[in-house]
CSV table of C-alpha atoms in Angstrom, one decimal:
chain,number,residue,atom,x,y,z
A,1025,MET,CA,-16.6,-18.0,1.9
A,1026,GLU,CA,-19.7,-20.2,2.7
A,1027,THR,CA,-21.9,-21.6,-0.4
A,1028,PRO,CA,-25.7,-20.7,0.1
A,1029,ALA,CA,-26.5,-20.4,3.3
A,1030,PRO,CA,-30.0,-21.7,4.7
A,1031,ASN,CA,-32.5,-19.1,5.1
A,1032,LYS,CA,-33.9,-17.2,8.4
A,1033,THR,CA,-36.4,-20.4,8.4
A,1034,SER,CA,-33.9,-23.2,8.3
A,1035,SER,CA,-34.0,-25.7,11.0
A,1036,LYS,CA,-30.5,-25.8,10.7
A,1037,PRO,CA,-28.6,-24.0,13.6
A,1038,ARG,CA,-25.8,-22.2,12.4
A,1039,ILE,CA,-22.2,-22.8,14.0
A,1040,ILE,CA,-21.7,-19.1,15.1
A,1041,GLU,CA,-17.3,-19.8,15.6
A,1042,LEU,CA,-17.7,-20.8,11.7
A,1043,ASP,CA,-19.5,-17.7,10.5
A,1044,ALA,CA,-17.3,-15.4,12.8
A,1045,LEU,CA,-14.1,-17.3,11.2
A,1046,ARG,CA,-15.6,-16.5,7.4
A,1047,GLY,CA,-15.8,-12.9,8.7
A,1048,ALA,CA,-12.2,-12.6,10.1
A,1049,ALA,CA,-11.4,-14.2,6.5
A,1050,VAL,CA,-13.1,-11.9,4.3
A,1051,ILE,CA,-11.5,-9.1,6.5
A,1052,GLY,CA,-7.9,-10.1,6.2
A,1053,ILE,CA,-8.0,-10.6,2.7
A,1054,VAL,CA,-8.7,-6.5,2.4
A,1055,TRP,CA,-5.4,-6.3,3.6
A,1056,MET,CA,-3.8,-7.5,0.7
A,1057,ASN,CA,-6.4,-6.8,-2.1
A,1058,ILE,CA,-5.6,-2.9,-1.4
A,1059,TYR,CA,-2.3,-3.4,-3.4
A,1060,VAL,CA,-4.2,-5.0,-6.4
A,1061,PHE,CA,-6.2,-1.6,-6.4
A,1062,ALA,CA,-4.0,1.3,-5.3
A,1063,LEU,CA,-0.4,-0.1,-6.9
A,1064,PRO,CA,1.1,-1.2,-10.2
A,1065,ALA,CA,0.8,-5.0,-10.4
A,1066,GLN,CA,4.7,-5.2,-9.9
A,1067,GLY,CA,4.5,-3.3,-6.3
A,1068,TYR,CA,2.0,-5.9,-4.9
A,1069,TYR,CA,5.1,-8.6,-4.1
A,1070,ASN,CA,8.0,-6.4,-4.2
A,1071,PRO,CA,8.2,-3.2,-2.2
A,1072,THR,CA,11.1,-1.4,-4.0
A,1073,VAL,CA,9.0,-0.9,-7.1
A,1074,TRP,CA,6.5,1.7,-6.0
A,1075,GLY,CA,6.5,4.2,-3.2
A,1076,PRO,CA,6.3,7.9,-3.7
A,1077,GLY,CA,8.1,8.5,-0.4
A,1078,LEU,CA,11.7,8.2,0.2
A,1079,GLY,CA,14.0,7.6,3.6
A,1080,GLU,CA,11.9,7.0,6.5
A,1081,ALA,CA,8.9,6.4,4.1
A,1082,SER,CA,10.6,4.2,2.3
A,1083,ARG,CA,12.0,2.0,5.0
A,1084,LEU,CA,8.5,1.8,6.4
A,1085,ASP,CA,6.9,0.7,3.1
A,1086,ARG,CA,9.3,-2.4,3.6
A,1087,ILE,CA,8.6,-3.3,6.7
A,1088,ILE,CA,4.8,-2.8,6.0
A,1089,TRP,CA,5.8,-5.3,3.2
A,1090,ALA,CA,7.4,-7.9,6.0
A,1091,ILE,CA,4.9,-7.7,8.3
A,1092,SER,CA,2.2,-8.3,5.1
A,1093,PHE,CA,4.0,-10.9,3.6
A,1094,VAL,CA,4.6,-13.2,7.1
A,1095,PHE,CA,1.3,-12.7,8.7
A,1096,ILE,CA,-1.3,-12.0,5.6
A,1097,GLU,CA,-0.3,-12.2,2.4
A,1098,ASP,CA,-2.0,-15.6,1.1
A,1099,LYS,CA,-3.0,-16.4,4.7
A,1100,PHE,CA,-6.5,-15.4,4.6
A,1101,ARG,CA,-6.8,-16.5,1.2
A,1102,THR,CA,-6.1,-19.9,2.3
A,1103,LEU,CA,-8.9,-19.5,5.4
A,1104,PHE,CA,-11.3,-18.5,2.7
A,1105,ALA,CA,-10.7,-21.5,0.6
A,1106,ILE,CA,-11.1,-23.9,3.8
A,1107,LEU,CA,-14.3,-22.6,4.7
A,1108,PHE,CA,-15.2,-22.6,1.3
A,1109,GLY,CA,-14.4,-26.6,0.9
A,1110,ALA,CA,-15.9,-27.1,4.2
A,1111,GLY,CA,-19.1,-24.8,3.1
A,1112,CYS,CA,-19.5,-27.4,0.0
A,1113,LEU,CA,-19.1,-30.3,1.9
A,1114,ILE,CA,-21.9,-29.2,4.2
A,1115,LEU,CA,-24.1,-29.0,1.4
A,1116,LEU,CA,-23.0,-32.3,-0.1
A,1117,GLU,CA,-23.6,-33.9,3.1
A,1118,ARG,CA,-27.0,-32.6,3.5
A,1119,GLY,CA,-28.3,-34.6,0.2
A,1120,GLY,CA,-31.5,-33.7,-1.0
A,1121,GLY,CA,-32.4,-34.5,-4.7
A,1122,ARG,CA,-29.1,-34.6,-6.9
A,1123,PRO,CA,-26.7,-33.1,-4.9
A,1124,TRP,CA,-24.1,-33.2,-7.5
A,1125,ARG,CA,-26.2,-31.5,-9.8
A,1126,ALA,CA,-26.8,-28.6,-7.7
A,1127,HIS,CA,-23.1,-28.5,-6.4
A,1128,TYR,CA,-22.1,-28.4,-10.0
A,1129,ALA,CA,-25.0,-25.6,-10.6
A,1130,ARG,CA,-23.5,-23.5,-7.7
A,1131,MET,CA,-20.3,-23.6,-9.2
A,1132,ALA,CA,-21.5,-22.8,-12.4
A,1133,VAL,CA,-23.5,-19.3,-11.2
A,1134,LEU,CA,-20.4,-18.6,-9.1
A,1135,PHE,CA,-18.4,-18.9,-12.1
A,1136,ALA,CA,-20.3,-16.1,-13.8
A,1137,ILE,CA,-20.3,-13.9,-10.7
A,1138,GLY,CA,-16.6,-14.1,-10.7
A,1139,ALA,CA,-16.4,-13.6,-14.4
A,1140,VAL,CA,-18.6,-10.3,-13.8
A,1141,HIS,CA,-16.4,-8.9,-11.0
A,1142,SER,CA,-13.3,-9.7,-12.6
A,1143,ILE,CA,-14.4,-7.7,-15.7
A,1144,PHE,CA,-16.0,-4.7,-13.9
A,1145,PHE,CA,-13.9,-3.9,-10.9
A,1146,ALA,CA,-11.2,-6.9,-9.8
A,1147,SER,CA,-9.0,-8.8,-12.2
A,1148,ASN,CA,-7.5,-10.8,-9.7
A,1149,ASP,CA,-10.9,-12.4,-8.8
A,1150,VAL,CA,-10.8,-15.1,-6.7
A,1151,LEU,CA,-14.1,-16.9,-7.4
A,1152,ARG,CA,-13.8,-18.4,-10.7
A,1153,VAL,CA,-10.6,-20.3,-9.1
A,1154,TYR,CA,-12.8,-21.3,-6.2
A,1155,ALA,CA,-15.8,-22.1,-9.2
A,1156,LEU,CA,-13.2,-24.2,-11.0
A,1157,ALA,CA,-11.5,-26.2,-8.2
A,1158,GLY,CA,-15.0,-26.6,-6.4
A,1159,CYS,CA,-15.7,-29.3,-9.6
A,1160,ALA,CA,-13.7,-31.6,-7.9
A,1161,LEU,CA,-15.2,-31.5,-4.5
A,1162,PRO,CA,-17.9,-34.3,-4.8
A,1163,LEU,CA,-15.2,-36.6,-5.8
A,1164,LEU,CA,-13.5,-35.9,-2.8
A,1165,SER,CA,-16.8,-35.8,-0.3
A,1166,ALA,CA,-16.4,-39.6,0.7
A,1167,LEU,CA,-13.1,-39.8,2.0
A,1168,SER,CA,-11.8,-39.6,5.0
A,1169,ALA,CA,-10.2,-36.9,7.2
A,1170,ARG,CA,-7.1,-38.3,7.1
A,1171,ALA,CA,-7.3,-39.0,3.0
A,1172,LEU,CA,-8.3,-35.4,2.6
A,1173,PHE,CA,-5.2,-33.7,4.9
A,1174,ALA,CA,-2.8,-36.0,2.9
A,1175,ILE,CA,-4.6,-34.8,-0.9
A,1176,CYS,CA,-4.1,-31.3,0.5
A,1177,VAL,CA,-0.4,-31.8,1.1
A,1178,GLY,CA,0.2,-33.5,-2.1
A,1179,LEU,CA,-1.6,-30.6,-3.9
A,1180,ILE,CA,0.8,-28.2,-1.9
A,1181,ALA,CA,3.6,-30.5,-3.6
A,1182,LEU,CA,2.3,-30.0,-7.0
A,1183,HIS,CA,2.5,-26.5,-6.7
A,1184,VAL,CA,5.7,-26.0,-5.2
A,1185,GLY,CA,7.0,-28.2,-8.0
A,1186,GLY,CA,5.1,-26.8,-10.8
A,1187,GLY,CA,6.4,-23.2,-9.5
A,1188,ILE,CA,9.9,-24.3,-9.0
A,1189,VAL,CA,9.6,-25.7,-12.9
A,1190,ALA,CA,8.5,-22.5,-14.2
A,1191,LEU,CA,10.5,-20.0,-12.4
A,1192,GLY,CA,13.3,-22.0,-10.9
A,1193,VAL,CA,15.4,-21.0,-14.1
A,1194,SER,CA,15.2,-17.3,-13.3
A,1195,VAL,CA,16.5,-17.6,-9.5
A,1196,LEU,CA,19.3,-19.6,-11.2
A,1197,ASP,CA,20.1,-17.1,-13.9
A,1198,PHE,CA,19.7,-14.3,-11.1
A,1199,TYR,CA,23.0,-16.2,-9.1
A,1200,LYS,CA,24.8,-16.7,-12.6
A,1201,GLY,CA,24.3,-12.8,-13.6
A,1202,ARG,CA,22.8,-13.9,-16.4
A,1203,GLU,CA,20.4,-10.6,-16.1
A,1204,ALA,CA,19.8,-10.8,-20.1
A,1205,SER,CA,18.0,-14.3,-20.4
A,1206,ASP,CA,14.7,-14.4,-21.4
A,1207,ALA,CA,13.8,-15.9,-17.7
A,1208,ALA,CA,15.1,-13.2,-15.9
A,1209,ILE,CA,13.9,-10.3,-18.4
A,1210,PHE,CA,10.6,-12.0,-18.0
A,1211,ALA,CA,10.6,-12.0,-14.0
A,1212,GLU,CA,11.9,-8.5,-14.2
A,1213,ARG,CA,8.9,-7.4,-15.9
A,1214,VAL,CA,6.4,-9.1,-14.2
A,1215,PHE,CA,7.8,-8.7,-10.4
A,1216,GLY,CA,10.4,-6.0,-10.8
A,1217,SER,CA,10.8,-2.3,-11.7
A,1218,ASN,CA,11.4,-2.4,-15.4
A,1219,PRO,CA,10.8,1.4,-15.8
A,1220,ALA,CA,8.3,0.5,-19.6
A,1221,SER,CA,6.6,-2.3,-17.7
A,1222,VAL,CA,5.9,-0.4,-14.4
A,1223,GLN,CA,4.7,2.5,-16.7
A,1224,TYR,CA,2.6,0.3,-18.8
A,1225,MET,CA,0.8,-0.8,-15.6
A,1226,ILE,CA,0.4,2.7,-14.6
A,1227,ASP,CA,-1.3,3.7,-17.8
A,1228,GLN,CA,-3.5,0.2,-17.6
A,1229,GLY,CA,-4.7,0.8,-13.5
A,1230,ARG,CA,-5.7,4.5,-15.0
A,1231,LEU,CA,-7.7,3.7,-18.2
A,1232,ALA,CA,-11.2,5.0,-18.3
A,1233,TRP,CA,-13.9,2.6,-17.0
A,1234,GLY,CA,-15.0,1.6,-20.4
A,1235,ASP,CA,-11.7,1.1,-21.6
A,1236,ARG,CA,-10.7,-1.0,-19.0
A,1237,ILE,CA,-14.1,-3.0,-19.4
A,1238,ALA,CA,-12.7,-3.5,-22.8
A,1239,GLY,CA,-9.6,-4.7,-22.7
A,1240,ARG,CA,-10.3,-7.1,-19.7
A,1241,ILE,CA,-12.7,-8.9,-22.0
A,1242,GLU,CA,-10.5,-9.0,-24.6
A,1243,GLY,CA,-8.0,-10.7,-22.3
A,1244,PHE,CA,-10.7,-12.5,-20.3
A,1245,GLY,CA,-9.7,-16.2,-22.4
A,1246,SER,CA,-6.0,-15.6,-21.9
A,1247,GLN,CA,-6.4,-15.0,-18.1
A,1248,LEU,CA,-8.1,-18.2,-17.5
A,1249,THR,CA,-4.6,-19.7,-18.0
A,1250,VAL,CA,-3.4,-17.4,-14.6
A,1251,VAL,CA,-6.8,-18.6,-13.1
A,1252,ALA,CA,-5.9,-22.6,-13.6
A,1253,SER,CA,-2.8,-22.1,-12.6
A,1254,ALA,CA,-4.1,-21.0,-9.1
A,1255,ILE,CA,-6.4,-24.4,-9.1
A,1256,PRO,CA,-3.9,-26.5,-7.0
A,1257,ILE,CA,-3.2,-24.6,-4.1
A,1258,ASN,CA,-6.8,-23.5,-3.7
A,1259,LEU,CA,-8.1,-27.0,-4.0
A,1260,ALA,CA,-5.6,-28.1,-1.3
A,1261,ALA,CA,-6.7,-25.5,0.8
A,1262,MET,CA,-10.3,-26.8,0.0
A,1263,ALA,CA,-9.5,-30.2,0.7
A,1264,LEU,CA,-7.9,-29.1,3.9
A,1265,GLY,CA,-11.1,-27.5,5.0
A,1266,MET,CA,-13.7,-30.8,4.3
A,1267,GLY,CA,-11.1,-32.7,6.6
A,1268,LEU,CA,-11.1,-30.1,9.2
A,1269,TRP,CA,-15.1,-30.5,8.7
A,1270,LYS,CA,-14.9,-34.2,8.8
A,1271,SER,CA,-12.8,-34.1,12.2
A,1272,GLU,CA,-14.8,-31.8,13.9
A,1273,PHE,CA,-12.4,-29.2,13.9
A,1274,LEU,CA,-14.9,-26.5,12.2
A,1275,LYS,CA,-18.0,-27.7,13.9
A,1276,GLY,CA,-16.5,-26.3,17.5
A,1277,LYS,CA,-16.2,-29.3,19.2
A,1278,TRP,CA,-12.5,-29.9,19.6
A,1279,ARG,CA,-11.3,-29.1,23.4
A,1280,LEU,CA,-9.5,-25.7,23.7
A,1281,PHE,CA,-6.4,-26.9,24.5
A,1282,LEU,CA,-6.3,-28.9,21.1
A,1283,LEU,CA,-7.2,-25.9,19.4
A,1284,GLN,CA,-4.1,-24.3,21.2
A,1285,ARG,CA,-1.8,-26.7,20.4
A,1286,CYS,CA,-2.8,-27.1,16.6
A,1287,ALA,CA,-2.4,-23.5,16.7
A,1288,ALA,CA,1.0,-23.1,18.3
A,1289,ILE,CA,2.4,-26.2,16.3
A,1290,SER,CA,1.4,-24.5,12.8
A,1291,ALA,CA,2.6,-21.2,13.9
A,1292,LEU,CA,6.1,-23.0,14.9
A,1293,PHE,CA,6.4,-24.1,11.2
A,1294,ALA,CA,5.3,-21.4,9.5
A,1295,ILE,CA,6.7,-18.1,10.9
A,1296,PRO,CA,9.9,-19.0,11.2
A,1297,GLY,CA,9.9,-20.7,7.8
A,1298,LEU,CA,8.3,-16.8,6.2
A,1299,LEU,CA,10.8,-15.2,8.3
A,1300,GLY,CA,13.7,-17.2,6.4
A,1301,LEU,CA,12.0,-16.1,3.0
A,1302,ALA,CA,11.4,-12.4,4.0
A,1303,TRP,CA,15.0,-12.2,5.0
A,1304,TRP,CA,16.3,-14.3,1.9
A,1305,VAL,CA,14.3,-11.5,-0.4
A,1306,SER,CA,15.1,-8.7,0.9
A,1307,GLY,CA,18.8,-9.7,1.8
A,1308,ASN,CA,19.6,-10.3,-1.7
A,1309,GLY,CA,18.2,-6.6,-2.3
A,1310,PHE,CA,14.6,-7.6,-3.5
A,1311,PRO,CA,15.5,-8.9,-7.2
A,1312,ALA,CA,12.4,-9.7,-9.0
A,1313,SER,CA,13.3,-13.6,-9.5
A,1314,ILE,CA,13.4,-14.2,-5.8
A,1315,VAL,CA,10.3,-11.8,-5.0
A,1316,GLY,CA,8.5,-14.2,-7.6
A,1317,MET,CA,9.5,-17.4,-6.3
A,1318,THR,CA,8.9,-16.6,-3.0
A,1319,GLY,CA,5.5,-15.0,-3.1
A,1320,LEU,CA,4.0,-17.4,-5.5
A,1321,VAL,CA,5.8,-20.6,-4.7
A,1322,LEU,CA,8.1,-21.0,-1.7
A,1323,SER,CA,5.7,-19.6,0.9
A,1324,ALA,CA,2.7,-21.7,0.0
A,1325,PRO,CA,3.3,-24.6,2.5
A,1326,PHE,CA,3.8,-21.9,5.6
A,1327,ASP,CA,0.8,-19.6,4.3
A,1328,THR,CA,-1.6,-22.7,4.5
A,1329,THR,CA,-0.2,-23.9,7.8
A,1330,LEU,CA,-0.7,-19.9,9.3
A,1331,GLY,CA,-4.1,-19.9,7.9
A,1332,LEU,CA,-4.8,-23.1,9.9
A,1333,ALA,CA,-3.0,-21.6,13.1
A,1334,TYR,CA,-5.5,-18.5,12.1
A,1335,ALA,CA,-8.1,-21.2,12.3
A,1336,ALA,CA,-7.7,-22.5,15.2
A,1337,LEU,CA,-7.0,-19.4,16.9
A,1338,ALA,CA,-10.2,-17.9,15.9
A,1339,MET,CA,-12.3,-20.9,16.8
A,1340,ALA,CA,-10.8,-20.9,20.2
A,1341,PHE,CA,-11.5,-16.9,20.4
A,1342,PHE,CA,-15.1,-17.0,19.1
A,1343,ARG,CA,-16.2,-19.5,22.0
A,1344,SER,CA,-16.9,-16.7,23.7
A,1345,ASP,CA,-20.0,-14.9,23.7
A,1346,ALA,CA,-18.4,-11.3,23.2
A,1347,PRO,CA,-20.0,-8.7,20.8
A,1348,ALA,CA,-17.1,-8.7,18.9
A,1349,ARG,CA,-18.2,-12.8,17.9
A,1350,LYS,CA,-21.8,-11.3,17.0
A,1351,ARG,CA,-20.6,-8.8,14.7
A,1352,MET,CA,-17.9,-10.5,13.0
A,1353,ALA,CA,-20.5,-13.8,12.3
A,1354,ALA,CA,-22.6,-10.9,10.5
A,1355,VAL,CA,-19.8,-10.0,8.3
A,1356,GLY,CA,-19.1,-13.6,7.9
A,1357,ARG,CA,-23.0,-14.5,6.4
A,1358,LEU,CA,-22.8,-11.7,4.2
A,1359,SER,CA,-19.3,-12.8,3.0
A,1360,LEU,CA,-19.6,-13.1,-0.8
A,1361,THR,CA,-21.3,-10.0,-0.6
A,1362,ASN,CA,-19.0,-8.3,1.2
A,1363,TYR,CA,-16.2,-9.4,-1.0
A,1364,LEU,CA,-17.8,-8.1,-3.7
A,1365,LEU,CA,-18.6,-4.7,-2.1
A,1366,THR,CA,-14.7,-4.1,-0.8
A,1367,SER,CA,-13.9,-4.2,-4.6
A,1368,VAL,CA,-16.4,-1.8,-5.4
A,1369,ILE,CA,-15.6,0.6,-2.6
A,1370,LEU,CA,-11.7,0.3,-3.4
A,1371,ALA,CA,-12.8,1.1,-7.0
A,1372,ALA,CA,-14.2,4.0,-6.3
A,1373,ILE,CA,-11.6,5.1,-4.4
A,1374,PHE,CA,-8.6,4.4,-6.5
A,1375,ALA,CA,-10.0,4.0,-10.0
A,1376,SER,CA,-10.3,6.7,-12.8
A,1377,TRP,CA,-13.8,7.1,-12.5
A,1378,GLY,CA,-13.5,6.9,-9.0
A,1379,LEU,CA,-11.2,9.5,-6.7
A,1380,GLY,CA,-8.4,8.4,-9.2
A,1381,LEU,CA,-5.8,7.3,-6.3
A,1382,PHE,CA,-4.0,4.8,-8.2
A,1383,ALA,CA,-0.5,4.8,-8.2
A,1384,GLU,CA,-1.0,8.3,-5.9
A,1385,VAL,CA,-0.1,6.5,-2.5
A,1386,SER,CA,3.0,4.5,-0.8
A,1387,ARG,CA,2.1,1.0,0.6
A,1388,THR,CA,1.7,2.5,3.6
A,1389,GLN,CA,-0.9,4.6,2.9
A,1390,ALA,CA,-2.7,2.1,1.2
A,1391,LEU,CA,-3.0,0.0,4.0
A,1392,VAL,CA,-4.5,2.8,6.1
A,1393,ILE,CA,-6.9,3.2,3.2
A,1394,SER,CA,-8.0,-0.5,3.5
A,1395,PHE,CA,-9.5,-0.1,6.9
A,1396,VAL,CA,-12.1,2.5,4.9
A,1397,PRO,CA,-14.1,-1.1,3.5
A,1398,ILE,CA,-13.2,-3.3,6.4
A,1399,ALA,CA,-15.3,-0.7,8.7
A,1400,ALA,CA,-18.1,-0.6,6.2
A,1401,MET,CA,-18.5,-4.3,6.6
A,1402,VAL,CA,-18.2,-4.1,10.1
A,1403,ILE,CA,-21.0,-1.5,10.2
A,1404,TRP,CA,-23.8,-2.5,8.0
A,1405,SER,CA,-23.3,-6.4,8.3
A,1406,PRO,CA,-25.1,-6.5,11.4
A,1407,ILE,CA,-27.9,-3.9,10.3
A,1408,TRP,CA,-28.8,-5.9,7.3
A,1409,ILE,CA,-28.5,-9.2,8.5
A,1410,GLN,CA,-31.2,-8.0,11.5
A,1411,LEU,CA,-33.6,-6.3,8.7
A,1412,VAL,CA,-33.1,-8.9,5.8
A,1413,GLY,CA,-31.2,-11.8,6.6
A,1414,GLN,CA,-29.6,-13.2,3.8
A,1415,GLY,CA,-27.4,-11.1,1.3
A,1416,PRO,CA,-28.0,-9.7,-1.7
A,1417,ILE,CA,-25.5,-11.5,-3.6
A,1418,GLU,CA,-25.7,-14.6,-1.5
A,1419,ARG,CA,-29.6,-14.9,-2.5
A,1420,LEU,CA,-28.7,-14.0,-6.3
A,1421,TRP,CA,-26.1,-17.2,-6.2
A,1422,ARG,CA,-28.8,-19.0,-4.3
A,1423,GLY,CA,-31.7,-18.5,-6.6
A,1424,GLY,CA,-29.3,-18.8,-9.9
A,1425,SER,CA,-28.3,-22.5,-8.7
A,1426,ARG,CA,-31.7,-23.3,-8.1
A,1427,ALA,CA,-32.9,-22.1,-11.6
A,1428,LEU,CA,-29.9,-24.7,-13.0
A,1429,SER,CA,-30.3,-27.6,-10.9
């Protein structure tokens, strides 16, 4: 996501590869966000929790889970955060009057937008995390690219270490057969097939809109604990994005063979690790404790590295002046609006006030439906850019930030 972009009269030229990369990120996020809207929460990480089909359909759902786990889950979220960090650094470097104050005004408005989004549409909203993690970015802006890369690695280590401390007991209990331990019971409720827990999440997903909003307002404070726990891994990606900007990677100045080498090395590190984790989970029959540990914790270094590989491939691919580049760049210029628009579309499909398809589709069927908001973004974005320019939510963000600063 980009911080507020210059308007159409700005003298600063846009980097079209960066816009196109942003468009790819916001599209990729839909392929995982669809499961938040379509399935009980436990089914997001665990394919055995939910799926109307049996036999072949059930096996297909597991294959879709494996593909998503290795190639999609958290990779595009990482890419989004990388671009957010780079976008914030761009504005900080442009300076102007009181750049820090302007930055914190942007973060305050972004948090407010995310709060509204989380209450009305998507409880997994990431904008609140970005706003809170973004408060640290001015402190990092003067560092060299090498220092920023080191901070990225350190924050990933912090995330993994903290996750192991928090969830490691449940994994040990699984291997020791302690299914009745507190840690094992907690993991089963959050990541497993506990019937009562799954039914509770189904009931929550089918609430009327008014009841859902009231519940989310009531639980907003407690949800901030979950938001805070995601700060280190997202800040790691933002620091990486700042380093990539300073190293001129995101400025489109790396030679093609360097981009290809970066993508190859990153993928060769990440993909075997993710395949190994997927084998560990599926080979043990998707136990809740291992599902949680792999999905939230152990995959993080590989997710970040594969996100970097995608960035390198996209920067290489979008160098060519192809129609796909221009259309993807249009999607990226409206990244904040498109991110929120997908939630509106998905809610209209799955929520009780819409078509009411929540908990009525399999993982595979949900993936097919995800192409509805993707198609909407690809179609409407170039038209809006041509006729209006800046996106409506981008305009709101910029205007609110100016009012505060």
